[in-house]
């Protein structure tokens, strides 16, 4: 086990408190990431307030950027020292995943939001022997170190500032992806974007 510090939400509406937590040893397809920057998103705040289902006490955060420090035995393409962005996870096997649409994965909700644990029911984070909700979007990036699913990790250029690439994990891909992958505008067409937050600006 590895000890680190994380922002724990004890119960709906309780807010975030920095506390020591323990991380499990990595499974075959997990990576350990030293978090350098993390975005705070409406989804994180909604879960902390009790507006969305997630097992609490737990550790949230789904727009993380950092450096890989360790990899599981079956991880390919990512190694210690790589700069990465952490995003949502997916099964990799269903029709949506095989078709290049992991955001529509058959197991998206339990794997990313309502489960708070690995597929076998275990959590990668505990505190004094108590298991915490610790697999928020396949990771929890509100920590100094995060255990992330291999499918949640995307390699980026080490020269890019972590605080600028972290929003790529959710806000930027949501806004830009909606335009390029769903609306698919053609030259000469028009579209309207309402709102100028991360999603709107990215769209």
Short mmCIF file of C-alpha atoms in Angstrom, two decimals:
data_model
loop_
_atom_site.label_atom_id
_atom_site.label_comp_id
_atom_site.label_asym_id
_atom_site.label_seq_id
_atom_site.Cartn_x
_atom_site.Cartn_y
_atom_site.Cartn_z
CA UNK A 1 0.00 0.00 0.00
CA UNK A 2 0.99 3.60 -0.66
CA UNK A 3 0.02 6.50 1.59
CA UNK A 4 -0.91 9.84 0.03
CA UNK A 5 -3.15 12.84 0.68
CA UNK A 6 -6.56 13.32 -0.89
CA UNK A 7 -9.53 15.68 -0.69
CA UNK A 8 -12.19 13.51 0.94
CA UNK A 9 -15.92 14.26 0.91
CA UNK A 10 -17.42 12.64 4.02
CA UNK A 11 -21.12 13.00 3.21
CA UNK A 12 -23.40 15.01 0.92
CA UNK A 13 -22.85 18.71 1.59
CA UNK A 14 -19.80 18.17 3.82
CA UNK A 15 -17.23 19.79 1.54
CA UNK A 16 -13.67 18.68 0.82
CA UNK A 17 -11.06 18.00 3.53
CA UNK A 18 -7.44 17.01 2.94
CA UNK A 19 -6.70 13.72 4.68
CA UNK A 20 -4.14 10.91 4.54
CA UNK A 21 -5.41 7.87 2.60
CA UNK A 22 -3.94 4.55 1.53
CA UNK A 23 -3.83 3.27 -2.04
CA UNK A 24 -4.02 -0.38 -3.04
CA UNK A 25 -1.27 -2.05 -5.00
CA UNK A 26 -1.92 -1.67 -8.70
CA UNK A 27 -3.99 -4.21 -10.59
CA UNK A 28 -2.81 -5.45 -14.00
CA UNK A 29 -4.46 -2.65 -15.99
CA UNK A 30 -4.02 0.27 -13.59
CA UNK A 31 -1.49 3.08 -13.39
CA UNK A 32 -0.31 5.28 -10.54
CA UNK A 33 -0.19 8.98 -11.40
CA UNK A 34 1.35 11.86 -9.47
CA UNK A 35 -1.25 14.58 -9.94
CA UNK A 36 0.15 17.97 -10.97
CA UNK A 37 -3.15 19.77 -11.72
CA UNK A 38 -6.87 19.07 -11.55
CA UNK A 39 -9.92 20.92 -12.78
CA UNK A 40 -12.90 21.48 -10.50
CA UNK A 41 -16.08 20.78 -12.43
CA UNK A 42 -19.81 21.07 -11.84
CA UNK A 43 -20.05 17.28 -11.71
CA UNK A 44 -17.61 17.13 -8.80
CA UNK A 45 -19.56 19.80 -6.92
CA UNK A 46 -22.89 18.12 -7.66
CA UNK A 47 -21.68 14.81 -6.24
CA UNK A 48 -20.20 16.54 -3.18
CA UNK A 49 -23.55 18.26 -2.61
CA UNK A 50 -25.45 14.99 -2.92
CA UNK A 51 -27.09 15.80 -6.25
CA UNK A 52 -25.56 12.85 -8.09
CA UNK A 53 -25.10 9.28 -6.83
CA UNK A 54 -21.62 8.27 -5.70
CA UNK A 55 -20.54 6.33 -2.58
CA UNK A 56 -19.42 8.73 0.16
CA UNK A 57 -17.13 9.15 1.95
CA UNK A 58 -15.09 9.27 -1.21
CA UNK A 59 -12.52 11.04 -3.37
CA UNK A 60 -13.67 12.86 -6.49
CA UNK A 61 -11.94 14.63 -9.37
CA UNK A 62 -12.06 13.72 -13.06
CA UNK A 63 -9.96 16.35 -14.81
CA UNK A 64 -6.47 15.41 -13.69
CA UNK A 65 -3.07 15.83 -15.28
CA UNK A 66 0.22 14.50 -14.00
CA UNK A 67 3.09 12.07 -14.39
CA UNK A 68 2.93 8.27 -14.36
CA UNK A 69 5.05 6.81 -11.56
CA UNK A 70 4.12 3.12 -11.82
CA UNK A 71 2.16 0.80 -14.11
CA UNK A 72 0.39 -2.52 -13.71
CA UNK A 73 1.88 -5.64 -15.27
CA UNK A 74 -0.42 -5.63 -18.32
CA UNK A 75 -0.32 -1.91 -19.15
CA UNK A 76 0.95 -1.17 -22.64
CA UNK A 77 1.80 2.16 -24.29
CA UNK A 78 2.20 4.01 -20.98
CA UNK A 79 5.26 3.88 -18.75
CA UNK A 80 6.69 5.75 -15.74
CA UNK A 81 7.73 9.28 -16.64
CA UNK A 82 4.98 9.82 -19.22
CA UNK A 83 2.89 12.96 -18.84
CA UNK A 84 -0.80 12.09 -18.95
CA UNK A 85 -4.32 13.45 -18.70
CA UNK A 86 -6.91 11.42 -16.74
CA UNK A 87 -10.41 11.10 -18.14
CA UNK A 88 -13.36 8.69 -17.89
CA UNK A 89 -12.98 4.95 -18.26
CA UNK A 90 -14.80 2.41 -20.42
CA UNK A 91 -14.94 -1.36 -20.78
CA UNK A 92 -13.24 -1.54 -24.19
CA UNK A 93 -15.33 -4.55 -25.22
CA UNK A 94 -18.91 -3.44 -25.92
CA UNK A 95 -20.16 -2.35 -29.34
CA UNK A 96 -19.84 1.35 -28.48
CA UNK A 97 -16.25 0.97 -27.31
CA UNK A 98 -15.30 -1.15 -30.31
CA UNK A 99 -16.96 1.41 -32.58
CA UNK A 100 -14.89 4.27 -31.20
CA UNK A 101 -17.58 5.73 -28.91
CA UNK A 102 -16.42 4.90 -25.37
CA UNK A 103 -18.57 7.69 -23.88
CA UNK A 104 -21.55 5.46 -24.70
CA UNK A 105 -20.00 2.36 -23.11
CA UNK A 106 -22.50 -0.21 -21.82
CA UNK A 107 -20.99 0.02 -18.34
CA UNK A 108 -20.32 3.77 -18.29
CA UNK A 109 -22.54 4.62 -15.30
CA UNK A 110 -21.32 1.95 -12.85
CA UNK A 111 -17.69 2.26 -13.96
CA UNK A 112 -17.55 6.05 -13.77
CA UNK A 113 -20.18 7.39 -11.42
CA UNK A 114 -22.54 5.30 -9.32
CA UNK A 115 -20.22 2.39 -8.50
CA UNK A 116 -17.25 4.08 -6.87
CA UNK A 117 -15.32 0.81 -7.12
CA UNK A 118 -13.65 -1.60 -9.48
CA UNK A 119 -15.70 -4.23 -11.30
CA UNK A 120 -15.03 -6.70 -8.49
CA UNK A 121 -16.46 -4.28 -5.91
CA UNK A 122 -13.13 -3.23 -4.39
CA UNK A 123 -11.98 0.37 -4.10
CA UNK A 124 -8.37 1.42 -4.72
CA UNK A 125 -8.55 3.88 -1.75
CA UNK A 126 -9.00 3.30 1.95
CA UNK A 127 -8.60 5.32 5.14
CA UNK A 128 -7.68 3.50 8.31
CA UNK A 129 -9.06 0.24 6.93
CA UNK A 130 -12.31 1.86 5.72
CA UNK A 131 -12.89 1.62 1.97
CA UNK A 132 -13.73 4.95 0.33
CA UNK A 133 -15.55 5.69 -2.90
CA UNK A 134 -12.42 5.86 -4.99
CA UNK A 135 -12.97 5.20 -8.66
CA UNK A 136 -14.62 8.40 -9.80
CA UNK A 137 -14.54 8.38 -13.62
CA UNK A 138 -12.02 5.52 -13.48
CA UNK A 139 -9.73 7.59 -11.20
CA UNK A 140 -9.96 10.16 -8.44
CA UNK A 141 -7.72 13.11 -9.34
CA UNK A 142 -8.37 15.16 -6.16
CA UNK A 143 -5.32 13.52 -4.59
CA UNK A 144 -1.56 13.83 -4.70
CA UNK A 145 -1.38 10.30 -6.12
CA UNK A 146 -4.18 8.58 -8.02
CA UNK A 147 -4.78 4.99 -9.06
CA UNK A 148 -6.32 5.21 -12.52
CA UNK A 149 -7.68 2.68 -14.96
CA UNK A 150 -5.41 2.27 -18.00
CA UNK A 151 -8.30 3.29 -20.27
CA UNK A 152 -8.63 6.57 -18.33
CA UNK A 153 -5.09 7.65 -19.18
CA UNK A 154 -4.09 9.61 -22.28
CA UNK A 155 -0.46 10.48 -22.92
CA UNK A 156 0.38 14.12 -23.66
CA UNK A 157 3.55 16.07 -24.46
CA UNK A 158 5.68 16.59 -21.35
CA UNK A 159 6.26 20.22 -22.40
CA UNK A 160 2.57 21.11 -21.99
CA UNK A 161 1.62 22.84 -18.71
CA UNK A 162 -0.50 20.44 -16.60
CA UNK A 163 -2.90 23.20 -15.56
CA UNK A 164 -3.74 23.82 -19.22
CA UNK A 165 -4.13 20.20 -20.31
CA UNK A 166 -6.21 19.02 -17.31
CA UNK A 167 -9.46 20.52 -18.75
CA UNK A 168 -8.98 18.34 -21.84
CA UNK A 169 -10.16 15.45 -19.66
CA UNK A 170 -13.80 16.53 -19.62
CA UNK A 171 -14.77 20.09 -20.50
CA UNK A 172 -12.78 20.45 -23.70
CA UNK A 173 -13.55 17.00 -25.08
CA UNK A 174 -17.25 17.43 -24.25
CA UNK A 175 -17.58 20.77 -26.05
CA UNK A 176 -15.30 20.06 -28.99
CA UNK A 177 -16.54 16.47 -29.29
CA UNK A 178 -20.18 17.59 -29.47
CA UNK A 179 -19.36 19.77 -32.46
CA UNK A 180 -16.95 17.52 -34.35
CA UNK A 181 -18.53 14.13 -33.61
CA UNK A 182 -22.25 14.87 -33.32
CA UNK A 183 -23.14 18.13 -35.08
CA UNK A 184 -20.42 17.70 -37.73
CA UNK A 185 -20.71 21.15 -39.31
CA UNK A 186 -19.79 21.50 -42.95
CA UNK A 187 -18.23 24.58 -44.58
CA UNK A 188 -20.79 27.37 -44.77
CA UNK A 189 -23.05 25.98 -42.03
CA UNK A 190 -23.87 27.80 -38.79
CA UNK A 191 -24.41 26.76 -35.20
CA UNK A 192 -25.14 28.54 -31.95
CA UNK A 193 -23.31 27.94 -28.68
CA UNK A 194 -25.01 29.05 -25.46
CA UNK A 195 -22.71 29.60 -22.50
CA UNK A 196 -19.04 30.51 -22.34
CA UNK A 197 -17.71 28.07 -19.78
CA UNK A 198 -15.18 25.39 -20.62
CA UNK A 199 -17.69 23.37 -22.65
CA UNK A 200 -19.09 26.36 -24.53
CA UNK A 201 -15.70 27.84 -25.31
CA UNK A 202 -14.46 24.45 -26.51
CA UNK A 203 -17.52 24.03 -28.72
#
